[in-house]
PDB file of C-alpha atoms and ligand atoms in Angstrom:
ATOM      1  CA  MET G1293      92.809  82.242  69.681  1.00 57.00           C
ATOM      2  CA  ALA G1294      89.970  80.388  70.831  1.00 64.00           C
ATOM      3  CA  LYS G1295      87.285  82.627  72.094  1.00 86.00           C
ATOM      4  CA  VAL G1296      87.517  82.847  75.707  1.00 96.00           C
ATOM      5  CA  LYS G1297      84.920  84.737  78.137  1.00 97.00           C
ATOM      6  CA  HIS G1298      86.034  87.537  79.821  1.00 98.00           C
ATOM      7  CA  PHE G1299      84.436  89.490  83.171  1.00 98.00           C
ATOM      8  CA  LEU G1300      85.701  93.076  82.690  1.00 98.00           C
ATOM      9  CA  LYS G1301      82.276  94.898  83.356  1.00 98.00           C
ATOM     10  CA  PHE G1302      79.061  93.256  85.184  1.00 98.00           C
ATOM     11  CA  SER G1303      77.289  93.195  81.434  1.00 97.00           C
ATOM     12  CA  ASP G1304      79.669  90.978  80.243  1.00 98.00           C
ATOM     13  CA  LEU G1305      76.753  87.848  82.087  1.00 98.00           C
ATOM     14  CA  ASN G1306      73.313  87.619  80.812  1.00 98.00           C
ATOM     15  CA  ILE G1307      70.386  87.295  82.829  1.00 97.00           C
ATOM     16  CA  ASP G1308      70.324  83.301  82.581  1.00 98.00           C
ATOM     17  CA  GLU G1309      73.768  83.545  83.640  1.00 98.00           C
ATOM     18  CA  LEU G1310      73.829  85.668  86.479  1.00 98.00           C
ATOM     19  CA  SER G1311      70.900  83.576  87.854  1.00 98.00           C
ATOM     20  CA  TYR G1312      73.333  80.633  87.494  1.00 98.00           C
ATOM     21  CA  ILE G1313      75.941  82.071  89.009  1.00 98.00           C
ATOM     22  CA  PHE G1314      74.207  83.088  92.527  1.00 98.00           C
ATOM     23  CA  LYS G1315      72.475  79.894  92.531  1.00 98.00           C
ATOM     24  CA  ARG G1316      75.610  78.076  92.185  1.00 98.00           C
ATOM     25  CA  ALA G1317      76.725  80.690  94.946  1.00 98.00           C
ATOM     26  CA  ALA G1318      74.361  79.314  98.083  1.00 98.00           C
ATOM     27  CA  ILE G1319      75.542  75.529  97.190  1.00 98.00           C
ATOM     28  CA  ILE G1320      79.006  76.795  97.256  1.00 98.00           C
ATOM     29  CA  LYS G1321      78.620  78.790 100.360  1.00 98.00           C
ATOM     30  CA  ALA G1322      76.027  75.908 102.751  1.00 98.00           C
ATOM     31  CA  ASN G1323      79.314  73.661 101.381  1.00 98.00           C
ATOM     32  CA  TYR G1324      82.044  75.829 102.743  1.00 98.00           C
ATOM     33  CA  LYS G1325      79.467  76.457 105.730  1.00 98.00           C
ATOM     34  CA  ASN G1326      78.725  72.717 106.499  1.00 98.00           C
ATOM     35  CA  TYR G1327      82.923  72.388 105.869  1.00 97.00           C
ATOM     36  CA  LYS G1328      82.090  70.462 103.045  1.00 97.00           C
ATOM     37  CA  ARG G1329      84.617  71.270 100.436  1.00 96.00           C
ATOM     38  CA  THR G1330      83.896  72.455  96.458  1.00 97.00           C
ATOM     39  CA  TRP G1331      86.741  71.222  95.294  1.00 97.00           C
ATOM     40  CA  THR G1332      86.099  71.612  91.277  1.00 98.00           C
ATOM     41  CA  LEU G1333      89.458  74.562  90.387  1.00 98.00           C
ATOM     42  CA  GLU G1334      92.038  71.906  91.662  1.00 98.00           C
ATOM     43  CA  ASP G1335      95.724  72.437  90.424  1.00 97.00           C
ATOM     44  CA  ARG G1336      93.972  75.782  88.388  1.00 98.00           C
ATOM     45  CA  THR G1337      96.066  79.210  89.082  1.00 98.00           C
ATOM     46  CA  LEU G1338      94.964  82.403  89.350  1.00 98.00           C
ATOM     47  CA  VAL G1339      97.042  85.848  88.985  1.00 98.00           C
ATOM     48  CA  MET G1340      95.923  88.860  90.351  1.00 98.00           C
ATOM     49  CA  ILE G1341      97.449  91.964  89.623  1.00 97.00           C
ATOM     50  CA  PHE G1342      97.047  95.266  91.342  1.00 97.00           C
ATOM     51  CA  GLU G1343      98.205  98.487  90.506  1.00 95.00           C
ATOM     52  CA  LYS G1344      95.459 100.056  93.332  1.00 96.00           C
ATOM     53  CA  ALA G1345      95.104  99.121  97.061  1.00 96.00           C
ATOM     54  CA  SER G1346      92.988  96.065  98.398  1.00 98.00           C
ATOM     55  CA  THR G1347      92.275  94.237 101.243  1.00 98.00           C
ATOM     56  CA  ARG G1348      88.573  92.660 100.290  1.00 98.00           C
ATOM     57  CA  THR G1349      89.492  91.650  96.901  1.00 98.00           C
ATOM     58  CA  ARG G1350      92.965  90.075  97.583  1.00 98.00           C
ATOM     59  CA  LEU G1351      91.387  88.337 100.436  1.00 98.00           C
ATOM     60  CA  SER G1352      88.434  87.225  98.956  1.00 98.00           C
ATOM     61  CA  PHE G1353      90.003  85.727  95.860  1.00 99.00           C
ATOM     62  CA  GLU G1354      92.708  83.915  97.511  1.00 98.00           C
ATOM     63  CA  ALA G1355      91.712  81.900  99.795  1.00 98.00           C
ATOM     64  CA  GLY G1356      88.185  81.362  97.321  1.00 98.00           C
ATOM     65  CA  MET G1357      91.300  80.024  94.969  1.00 98.00           C
ATOM     66  CA  ASN G1358      93.000  78.009  97.850  1.00 98.00           C
ATOM     67  CA  GLN G1359      89.579  76.483  99.330  1.00 98.00           C
ATOM     68  CA  MET G1360      88.395  75.306  95.749  1.00 98.00           C
ATOM     69  CA  GLY G1361      91.733  73.571  95.551  1.00 98.00           C
ATOM     70  CA  GLY G1362      93.715  75.735  93.283  1.00 98.00           C
ATOM     71  CA  SER G1363      96.554  78.610  94.258  1.00 98.00           C
ATOM     72  CA  ALA G1364      96.966  82.228  93.754  1.00 98.00           C
ATOM     73  CA  VAL G1365      99.563  84.640  92.788  1.00 98.00           C
ATOM     74  CA  TYR G1366     100.165  88.116  93.763  1.00 97.00           C
ATOM     75  CA  LEU G1367     101.361  90.315  91.509  1.00 96.00           C
ATOM     76  CA  ASN G1368     101.801  94.328  92.173  1.00 93.00           C
ATOM     77  CA  THR G1369     102.900  96.945  90.127  1.00 87.00           C
ATOM     78  CA  ARG G1370     105.713  97.817  92.638  1.00 84.00           C
ATOM     79  CA  ASP G1371     107.709  95.741  92.831  1.00 80.00           C
ATOM     80  CA  SER G1372     107.383  93.169  89.231  1.00 81.00           C
ATOM     81  CA  GLN G1373     107.742  94.666  85.433  1.00 84.00           C
ATOM     82  CA  LEU G1374     104.046  95.315  85.197  1.00 83.00           C
ATOM     83  CA  GLY G1375     105.022  99.337  86.774  1.00 83.00           C
ATOM     84  CA  ARG G1376     108.722  99.672  84.653  1.00 87.00           C
ATOM     85  CA  GLY G1377     106.497 100.316  81.369  1.00 88.00           C
ATOM     86  CA  GLU G1378     105.700  96.785  79.998  1.00 92.00           C
ATOM     87  CA  PRO G1379     103.358  97.107  77.344  1.00 94.00           C
ATOM     88  CA  VAL G1380     100.268  95.325  78.827  1.00 95.00           C
ATOM     89  CA  GLU G1381      99.954  93.128  75.874  1.00 96.00           C
ATOM     90  CA  ASP G1382     102.820  91.833  76.110  1.00 96.00           C
ATOM     91  CA  ALA G1383     102.363  91.009  80.219  1.00 95.00           C
ATOM     92  CA  ALA G1384      99.152  89.273  78.567  1.00 97.00           C
ATOM     93  CA  GLN G1385     100.885  87.738  76.795  1.00 97.00           C
ATOM     94  CA  VAL G1386     103.428  86.120  79.224  1.00 97.00           C
ATOM     95  CA  ILE G1387     100.922  85.656  82.848  1.00 97.00           C
ATOM     96  CA  SER G1388      98.263  84.051  80.519  1.00 98.00           C
ATOM     97  CA  ARG G1389     100.733  81.149  79.396  1.00 98.00           C
ATOM     98  CA  MET G1390     100.925  80.587  82.852  1.00 98.00           C
ATOM     99  CA  SER G1391      98.151  80.516  84.625  1.00 98.00           C
ATOM    100  CA  ASP G1392      94.383  79.599  83.888  1.00 98.00           C
ATOM    101  CA  VAL G1393      92.663  83.015  85.060  1.00 98.00           C
ATOM    102  CA  VAL G1394      93.632  86.215  85.960  1.00 98.00           C
ATOM    103  CA  MET G1395      92.176  88.999  87.897  1.00 98.00           C
ATOM    104  CA  ILE G1396      93.218  92.273  87.479  1.00 97.00           C
ATOM    105  CA  ARG G1397      92.545  95.854  89.137  1.00 97.00           C
ATOM    106  CA  THR G1398      93.942  99.114  87.444  1.00 96.00           C
ATOM    107  CA  PHE G1399      92.998 102.216  86.442  1.00 95.00           C
ATOM    108  CA  GLU G1400      91.714 102.742  83.313  1.00 96.00           C
ATOM    109  CA  GLN G1401      89.063 100.818  81.962  1.00 97.00           C
ATOM    110  CA  ASP G1402      91.387 100.116  78.387  1.00 97.00           C
ATOM    111  CA  ILE G1403      94.771  98.922  80.083  1.00 96.00           C
ATOM    112  CA  ILE G1404      91.617  95.842  81.128  1.00 97.00           C
ATOM    113  CA  GLU G1405      90.119  95.554  77.816  1.00 97.00           C
ATOM    114  CA  ARG G1406      94.025  95.548  76.461  1.00 97.00           C
ATOM    115  CA  PHE G1407      94.733  92.930  78.098  1.00 97.00           C
ATOM    116  CA  ALA G1408      92.074  90.973  77.564  1.00 98.00           C
ATOM    117  CA  LYS G1409      92.116  91.118  73.961  1.00 97.00           C
ATOM    118  CA  ASN G1410      95.939  89.696  74.295  1.00 97.00           C
ATOM    119  CA  SER G1411      94.796  86.864  77.034  1.00 98.00           C
ATOM    120  CA  ARG G1412      94.080  83.265  76.059  1.00 98.00           C
ATOM    121  CA  VAL G1413      93.063  82.666  79.215  1.00 98.00           C
ATOM    122  CA  PRO G1414      89.638  84.780  81.348  1.00 98.00           C
ATOM    123  CA  VAL G1415      89.990  88.046  82.999  1.00 98.00           C
ATOM    124  CA  ILE G1416      88.056  89.799  85.830  1.00 99.00           C
ATOM    125  CA  ASN G1417      87.628  93.321  86.470  1.00 98.00           C
ATOM    126  CA  GLY G1418      88.745  93.750  90.298  1.00 98.00           C
ATOM    127  CA  LEU G1419      87.992  96.991  90.358  1.00 98.00           C
ATOM    128  CA  THR G1420      88.546  99.927  87.407  1.00 98.00           C
ATOM    129  CA  ASN G1421      87.864 103.679  87.469  1.00 97.00           C
ATOM    130  CA  GLU G1422      84.713 102.631  85.574  1.00 97.00           C
ATOM    131  CA  TYR G1423      83.664  99.591  86.938  1.00 98.00           C
ATOM    132  CA  HIS G1424      83.555  97.401  89.961  1.00 98.00           C
ATOM    133  CA  PRO G1425      81.565  94.505  88.913  1.00 98.00           C
ATOM    134  CA  CYS G1426      82.839  91.675  91.566  1.00 99.00           C
ATOM    135  CA  GLN G1427      81.301  94.043  93.842  1.00 99.00           C
ATOM    136  CA  ILE G1428      77.566  94.155  92.876  1.00 98.00           C
ATOM    137  CA  LEU G1429      77.002  90.612  92.304  1.00 98.00           C
ATOM    138  CA  ALA G1430      78.165  90.413  96.361  1.00 99.00           C
ATOM    139  CA  ASP G1431      75.945  92.831  96.510  1.00 99.00           C
ATOM    140  CA  ILE G1432      72.708  91.318  94.736  1.00 99.00           C
ATOM    141  CA  PHE G1433      73.547  88.402  96.307  1.00 99.00           C
ATOM    142  CA  THR G1434      73.273  89.599  99.934  1.00 99.00           C
ATOM    143  CA  PHE G1435      70.165  90.980  98.852  1.00 99.00           C
ATOM    144  CA  ILE G1436      68.905  88.248  97.397  1.00 98.00           C
ATOM    145  CA  GLU G1437      69.468  86.030 100.426  1.00 98.00           C
ATOM    146  CA  LYS G1438      67.805  88.487 102.428  1.00 98.00           C
ATOM    147  CA  ARG G1439      65.024  89.506 100.419  1.00 98.00           C
ATOM    148  CA  GLY G1440      64.569  87.436  97.563  1.00 98.00           C
ATOM    149  CA  PRO G1441      64.436  88.369  93.942  1.00 98.00           C
ATOM    150  CA  ILE G1442      66.018  91.670  92.880  1.00 98.00           C
ATOM    151  CA  GLU G1443      63.893  92.591  90.069  1.00 98.00           C
ATOM    152  CA  GLY G1444      60.947  95.749  90.805  1.00 98.00           C
ATOM    153  CA  LYS G1445      62.811  96.511  93.695  1.00 98.00           C
ATOM    154  CA  ARG G1446      64.065 100.174  94.209  1.00 98.00           C
ATOM    155  CA  VAL G1447      68.333 100.895  94.986  1.00 98.00           C
ATOM    156  CA  ALA G1448      69.196 104.037  95.799  1.00 98.00           C
ATOM    157  CA  TRP G1449      72.860 105.432  95.234  1.00 98.00           C
ATOM    158  CA  ILE G1450      73.812 108.359  97.362  1.00 98.00           C
ATOM    159  CA  GLY G1451      77.007 110.765  96.874  1.00 98.00           C
ATOM    160  CA  ASP G1452      79.755 110.097  93.848  1.00 98.00           C
ATOM    161  CA  SER G1453      79.163 108.841  90.122  1.00 97.00           C
ATOM    162  CA  ASN G1454      82.526 106.287  90.486  1.00 98.00           C
ATOM    163  CA  ASN G1455      82.679 103.156  89.195  1.00 98.00           C
ATOM    164  CA  VAL G1456      80.646 101.397  92.353  1.00 98.00           C
ATOM    165  CA  CYS G1457      77.713 103.768  91.352  1.00 98.00           C
ATOM    166  CA  LYS G1458      78.154 102.833  87.098  1.00 97.00           C
ATOM    167  CA  THR G1459      77.925  98.845  88.220  1.00 98.00           C
ATOM    168  CA  TRP G1460      74.677  99.520  89.615  1.00 98.00           C
ATOM    169  CA  ILE G1461      73.532 101.449  86.280  1.00 96.00           C
ATOM    170  CA  GLN G1462      74.763  98.517  84.310  1.00 96.00           C
ATOM    171  CA  ALA G1463      73.320  95.719  86.505  1.00 97.00           C
ATOM    172  CA  ALA G1464      69.522  97.325  87.021  1.00 97.00           C
ATOM    173  CA  GLU G1465      69.455  97.731  83.403  1.00 94.00           C
ATOM    174  CA  LEU G1466      69.895  93.571  83.045  1.00 96.00           C
ATOM    175  CA  LEU G1467      68.343  92.642  86.148  1.00 97.00           C
ATOM    176  CA  ASN G1468      65.223  95.000  85.770  1.00 96.00           C
ATOM    177  CA  PHE G1469      64.959  97.221  89.012  1.00 98.00           C
ATOM    178  CA  GLU G1470      64.941 100.594  89.633  1.00 97.00           C
ATOM    179  CA  LEU G1471      67.577 102.475  90.359  1.00 97.00           C
ATOM    180  CA  ASN G1472      67.912 105.986  92.059  1.00 98.00           C
ATOM    181  CA  VAL G1473      70.907 108.434  92.051  1.00 98.00           C
ATOM    182  CA  SER G1474      72.000 111.551  93.639  1.00 98.00           C
ATOM    183  CA  THR G1475      75.002 112.928  93.440  1.00 98.00           C
ATOM    184  CA  PRO G1476      75.884 116.815  93.942  1.00 98.00           C
ATOM    185  CA  LYS G1477      76.150 119.416  91.054  1.00 97.00           C
ATOM    186  CA  GLY G1478      79.391 118.501  88.400  1.00 97.00           C
ATOM    187  CA  TYR G1479      79.497 115.060  89.640  1.00 97.00           C
ATOM    188  CA  GLU G1480      76.033 113.514  87.596  1.00 95.00           C
ATOM    189  CA  ILE G1481      76.820 110.481  85.723  1.00 94.00           C
ATOM    190  CA  GLU G1482      77.998 110.843  82.286  1.00 91.00           C
ATOM    191  CA  PRO G1483      74.543 110.209  79.727  1.00 87.00           C
ATOM    192  CA  ASN G1484      76.955 107.839  77.374  1.00 87.00           C
ATOM    193  CA  ASP G1485      77.293 105.615  80.965  1.00 88.00           C
ATOM    194  CA  ILE G1486      73.088 104.866  81.107  1.00 87.00           C
ATOM    195  CA  ASP G1487      72.242 102.452  78.114  1.00 77.00           C
ATOM    196  CA  ASN G1488      68.477 102.371  79.594  1.00 73.00           C
ATOM    197  CA  LYS G1489      66.289 105.602  80.752  1.00 76.00           C
ATOM    198  CA  ASN G1490      63.790 103.448  82.187  1.00 86.00           C
ATOM    199  CA  ASN G1491      65.519 102.168  84.949  1.00 92.00           C
ATOM    200  CA  PHE G1492      67.614 105.638  86.022  1.00 95.00           C
ATOM    201  CA  PHE G1493      65.795 108.019  87.741  1.00 95.00           C
ATOM    202  CA  HIS G1494      68.906 111.220  88.807  1.00 96.00           C
ATOM    203  CA  TYR G1495      67.503 113.609  91.665  1.00 97.00           C
ATOM    204  CA  GLU G1496      68.717 116.546  92.979  1.00 97.00           C
ATOM    205  CA  ASP G1497      67.591 116.255  96.544  1.00 98.00           C
ATOM    206  CA  PRO G1498      69.528 112.475  98.290  1.00 98.00           C
ATOM    207  CA  MET G1499      66.023 112.356 100.343  1.00 98.00           C
ATOM    208  CA  ASP G1500      64.080 112.102  97.007  1.00 98.00           C
ATOM    209  CA  ALA G1501      66.692 109.300  95.945  1.00 98.00           C
ATOM    210  CA  ALA G1502      66.085 107.740  98.912  1.00 98.00           C
ATOM    211  CA  LYS G1503      62.133 107.985  99.154  1.00 98.00           C
ATOM    212  CA  ASP G1504      61.142 103.959  99.848  1.00 98.00           C
ATOM    213  CA  ALA G1505      63.854 102.347  99.064  1.00 98.00           C
ATOM    214  CA  ASP G1506      65.155  98.717  98.964  1.00 98.00           C
ATOM    215  CA  ILE G1507      68.582  99.043  99.561  1.00 99.00           C
ATOM    216  CA  LEU G1508      70.532 102.833 100.379  1.00 98.00           C
ATOM    217  CA  THR G1509      73.791 102.492  99.135  1.00 98.00           C
ATOM    218  CA  THR G1510      76.691 104.481  99.402  1.00 98.00           C
ATOM    219  CA  ASP G1511      80.510 104.350  98.998  1.00 98.00           C
ATOM    220  CA  VAL G1512      83.819 106.601  99.471  1.00 98.00           C
ATOM    221  CA  TRP G1513      83.528 110.586  98.396  1.00 98.00           C
ATOM    222  CA  THR G1514      87.595 110.239  97.234  1.00 98.00           C
ATOM    223  CA  SER G1515      87.626 106.902  95.567  1.00 98.00           C
ATOM    224  CA  MET G1516      91.519 105.681  94.908  1.00 97.00           C
ATOM    225  CA  GLY G1517      93.073 107.699  91.634  1.00 94.00           C
ATOM    226  CA  PHE G1518      91.618 110.968  92.754  1.00 95.00           C
ATOM    227  CA  GLU G1519      93.048 111.942  96.180  1.00 96.00           C
ATOM    228  CA  SER G1520      93.963 115.471  95.230  1.00 98.00           C
ATOM    229  CA  GLU G1521      90.027 116.196  94.972  1.00 97.00           C
ATOM    230  CA  ASN G1522      89.939 114.923  98.446  1.00 97.00           C
ATOM    231  CA  LYS G1523      89.895 118.361 100.380  1.00 98.00           C
ATOM    232  CA  GLU G1524      87.189 120.130  97.773  1.00 98.00           C
ATOM    233  CA  ARG G1525      84.680 116.949  97.676  1.00 98.00           C
ATOM    234  CA  LEU G1526      84.614 116.626 101.757  1.00 98.00           C
ATOM    235  CA  LYS G1527      82.706 120.624 100.915  1.00 98.00           C
ATOM    236  CA  ASP G1528      80.971 119.211  98.177  1.00 98.00           C
ATOM    237  CA  PHE G1529      79.350 116.053  99.298  1.00 98.00           C
ATOM    238  CA  ALA G1530      78.496 117.452 102.325  1.00 97.00           C
ATOM    239  CA  SER G1531      74.826 116.898 102.157  1.00 97.00           C
ATOM    240  CA  TRP G1532      75.720 113.198 100.523  1.00 98.00           C
ATOM    241  CA  GLN G1533      75.828 111.599 103.997  1.00 98.00           C
ATOM    242  CA  VAL G1534      73.699 108.209 104.987  1.00 98.00           C
ATOM    243  CA  ASP G1535      71.991 109.027 108.185  1.00 98.00           C
ATOM    244  CA  LYS G1536      69.296 108.307 110.271  1.00 98.00           C
ATOM    245  CA  GLU G1537      66.971 110.684 108.857  1.00 98.00           C
ATOM    246  CA  MET G1538      67.613 109.300 105.262  1.00 98.00           C
ATOM    247  CA  MET G1539      67.016 105.672 106.413  1.00 98.00           C
ATOM    248  CA  GLY G1540      63.645 106.421 107.675  1.00 98.00           C
ATOM    249  CA  VAL G1541      62.087 108.020 104.271  1.00 98.00           C
ATOM    250  CA  ALA G1542      63.089 104.717 102.574  1.00 98.00           C
ATOM    251  CA  LYS G1543      61.154 101.462 103.317  1.00 98.00           C
ATOM    252  CA  LYS G1544      60.487  99.982 106.809  1.00 98.00           C
ATOM    253  CA  ASP G1545      63.066  97.117 105.897  1.00 98.00           C
ATOM    254  CA  VAL G1546      65.424  98.970 103.541  1.00 98.00           C
ATOM    255  CA  LEU G1547      68.889  97.227 103.414  1.00 99.00           C
ATOM    256  CA  PHE G1548      71.731  99.491 104.324  1.00 99.00           C
ATOM    257  CA  MET G1549      74.774  98.264 101.822  1.00 99.00           C
ATOM    258  CA  HIS G1550      78.444  99.731 101.613  1.00 98.00           C
ATOM    259  CA  CYS G1551      81.453  98.512  99.252  1.00 98.00           C
ATOM    260  CA  LEU G1552      83.462  98.995 102.007  1.00 98.00           C
ATOM    261  CA  PRO G1553      86.404 100.120 103.427  1.00 98.00           C
ATOM    262  CA  ALA G1554      83.736 103.259 104.629  1.00 98.00           C
ATOM    263  CA  HIS G1555      84.672 106.896 106.424  1.00 98.00           C
ATOM    264  CA  ARG G1556      82.140 106.847 108.835  1.00 98.00           C
ATOM    265  CA  GLY G1557      81.411 110.452 109.676  1.00 98.00           C
ATOM    266  CA  GLU G1558      81.639 111.920 105.953  1.00 98.00           C
ATOM    267  CA  GLU G1559      79.518 109.161 103.611  1.00 98.00           C
ATOM    268  CA  VAL G1560      77.462 107.326 105.972  1.00 98.00           C
ATOM    269  CA  THR G1561      77.258 107.468 109.442  1.00 98.00           C
ATOM    270  CA  GLY G1562      78.539 105.388 112.011  1.00 98.00           C
ATOM    271  CA  GLU G1563      75.432 104.765 113.444  1.00 98.00           C
ATOM    272  CA  VAL G1564      73.544 103.593 110.022  1.00 98.00           C
ATOM    273  CA  ILE G1565      76.775 101.439 109.508  1.00 98.00           C
ATOM    274  CA  ASP G1566      76.834  99.896 112.837  1.00 98.00           C
ATOM    275  CA  GLY G1567      72.904  99.901 112.484  1.00 98.00           C
ATOM    276  CA  PRO G1568      70.403  96.895 112.136  1.00 98.00           C
ATOM    277  CA  GLN G1569      69.773  97.587 108.202  1.00 98.00           C
ATOM    278  CA  SER G1570      73.488  97.328 107.897  1.00 98.00           C
ATOM    279  CA  VAL G1571      74.172  94.239 105.566  1.00 98.00           C
ATOM    280  CA  VAL G1572      78.108  95.295 105.251  1.00 98.00           C
ATOM    281  CA  TRP G1573      80.096  92.076 106.494  1.00 98.00           C
ATOM    282  CA  GLU G1574      77.683  90.359 104.927  1.00 98.00           C
ATOM    283  CA  GLU G1575      78.609  92.352 101.527  1.00 98.00           C
ATOM    284  CA  ALA G1576      81.794  91.420 102.200  1.00 98.00           C
ATOM    285  CA  GLU G1577      81.593  87.683 102.802  1.00 98.00           C
ATOM    286  CA  ASN G1578      79.319  87.416  99.636  1.00 98.00           C
ATOM    287  CA  ARG G1579      82.491  88.354  98.135  1.00 99.00           C
ATOM    288  CA  LEU G1580      83.908  85.232  98.458  1.00 98.00           C
ATOM    289  CA  HIS G1581      81.200  82.701  97.943  1.00 98.00           C
ATOM    290  CA  VAL G1582      80.378  84.764  94.831  1.00 98.00           C
ATOM    291  CA  GLN G1583      83.789  85.337  93.146  1.00 99.00           C
ATOM    292  CA  LYS G1584      83.859  81.327  93.877  1.00 98.00           C
ATOM    293  CA  ALA G1585      80.894  80.635  91.772  1.00 98.00           C
ATOM    294  CA  LEU G1586      82.354  83.074  89.103  1.00 99.00           C
ATOM    295  CA  LEU G1587      85.843  81.375  88.547  1.00 98.00           C
ATOM    296  CA  GLU G1588      84.621  77.833  87.819  1.00 98.00           C
ATOM    297  CA  TYR G1589      81.803  79.283  85.814  1.00 98.00           C
ATOM    298  CA  LEU G1590      84.584  80.968  83.300  1.00 98.00           C
ATOM    299  CA  LEU G1591      86.983  78.215  83.623  1.00 98.00           C
ATOM    300  CA  LEU G1592      84.915  75.420  83.916  1.00 98.00           C
ATOM    301  CA  GLY G1593      81.191  76.106  82.342  1.00 97.00           C
ATOM    302  CA  LYS G1594      78.275  75.383  84.194  1.00 97.00           C
ATOM    303  CA  GLN G1595      78.296  72.530  86.957  1.00 95.00           C
TER     304      GLN G1595
HETATM  305  N1   CP A1879      85.276  96.818  98.228  1.00 67.59           N
HETATM  306  C1   CP A1879      86.654  96.105  97.996  1.00 67.59           C
HETATM  307  O1   CP A1879      86.940  96.253  96.737  1.00 67.59           O
HETATM  308  O2   CP A1879      87.106  96.522  99.043  1.00 67.59           O
HETATM  309  P1   CP A1879      88.651  96.219  98.765  1.00 67.59           P
HETATM  310  O3   CP A1879      89.376  97.475  98.265  1.00 67.59           O
HETATM  311  O4   CP A1879      89.203  96.383  99.992  1.00 67.59           O
HETATM  312  O5   CP A1879      89.265  95.309  98.082  1.00 67.59           O
HETATM  313  N1  NVA A1880      85.062 103.538  94.954  1.00 67.59           N
HETATM  314  C1  NVA A1880      86.276 103.165  95.513  1.00 67.59           C
HETATM  315  C2  NVA A1880      85.443 101.335  95.370  1.00 67.59           C
HETATM  316  C3  NVA A1880      86.597 100.908  96.862  1.00 67.59           C
HETATM  317  C4  NVA A1880      86.104  99.531  96.376  1.00 67.59           C
HETATM  318  C5  NVA A1880      87.042 102.982  94.892  1.00 67.59           C
HETATM  319  O1  NVA A1880      87.701 103.532  93.591  1.00 67.59           O
HETATM  320  O2  NVA A1880      88.298 103.591  95.514  1.00 67.59           O
END
């Protein structure tokens, strides 16, 4: 099988490819805002496979494909053979013969890796237990739009060492910014998730991690698939809430980010997420623009 370019984790793209995608996303976004078509994916079909719930990822990929002249097919594990034990490898063979690109939201990273190995077309990670690379593309694009290059900046992650946090770690290494992480005891990042110790700093106290940050970001305390731990996590994470006081130790022009959906009153106060430094709605919207650039790049290369 010819070599196919996938986006299974953030580090699947190099710095040159990332810079291109951010620039192209800005052009595609401007076209969209001016009611100008970017119909580069005419007649192309995206298959989206969901094993977990989604609002933003489904909508941004489906609307994105339609807006580029293509179409999107939605499959989930409840009403397809995917939930009835058909091997991932077999599903990949079949699905990739009927489509041009596949997006998958699933549990273990291994599932998407196995799918990709047997796919004739590019596969995009729409979230796994380990990574959420499309989210961090949108987050960094949002930062660049508001503040310019992210190189040398400081990002503070407060809360769970989850899929979004692990993707920030890869991004920090590739794009050379500093990542401060504070998690409660027992929820720390595993040492093998940190390839480059020059960009990663762990803090026991979330206030120390937040100090002088350019971006202060968090996520739910209980990710999808971990619901049975919810009660315990509510107690363990109680001091890892982003509130006004924490925003106050960050840089004056700090941006607050959250991939959404959020639980106001848990990982973030209503005052912060609805406050003037929050860019959560732009972040969500930018999923659309940046993923259009990603789809186009994986299918057609640089334009
Ligand atoms: N942020 C994000 O991926 O949202 P959804 O779960 O709604 O897709
Ligand atoms: N960490 C969250 C992100 C949801 C978009 C989860 O995996 O549930």
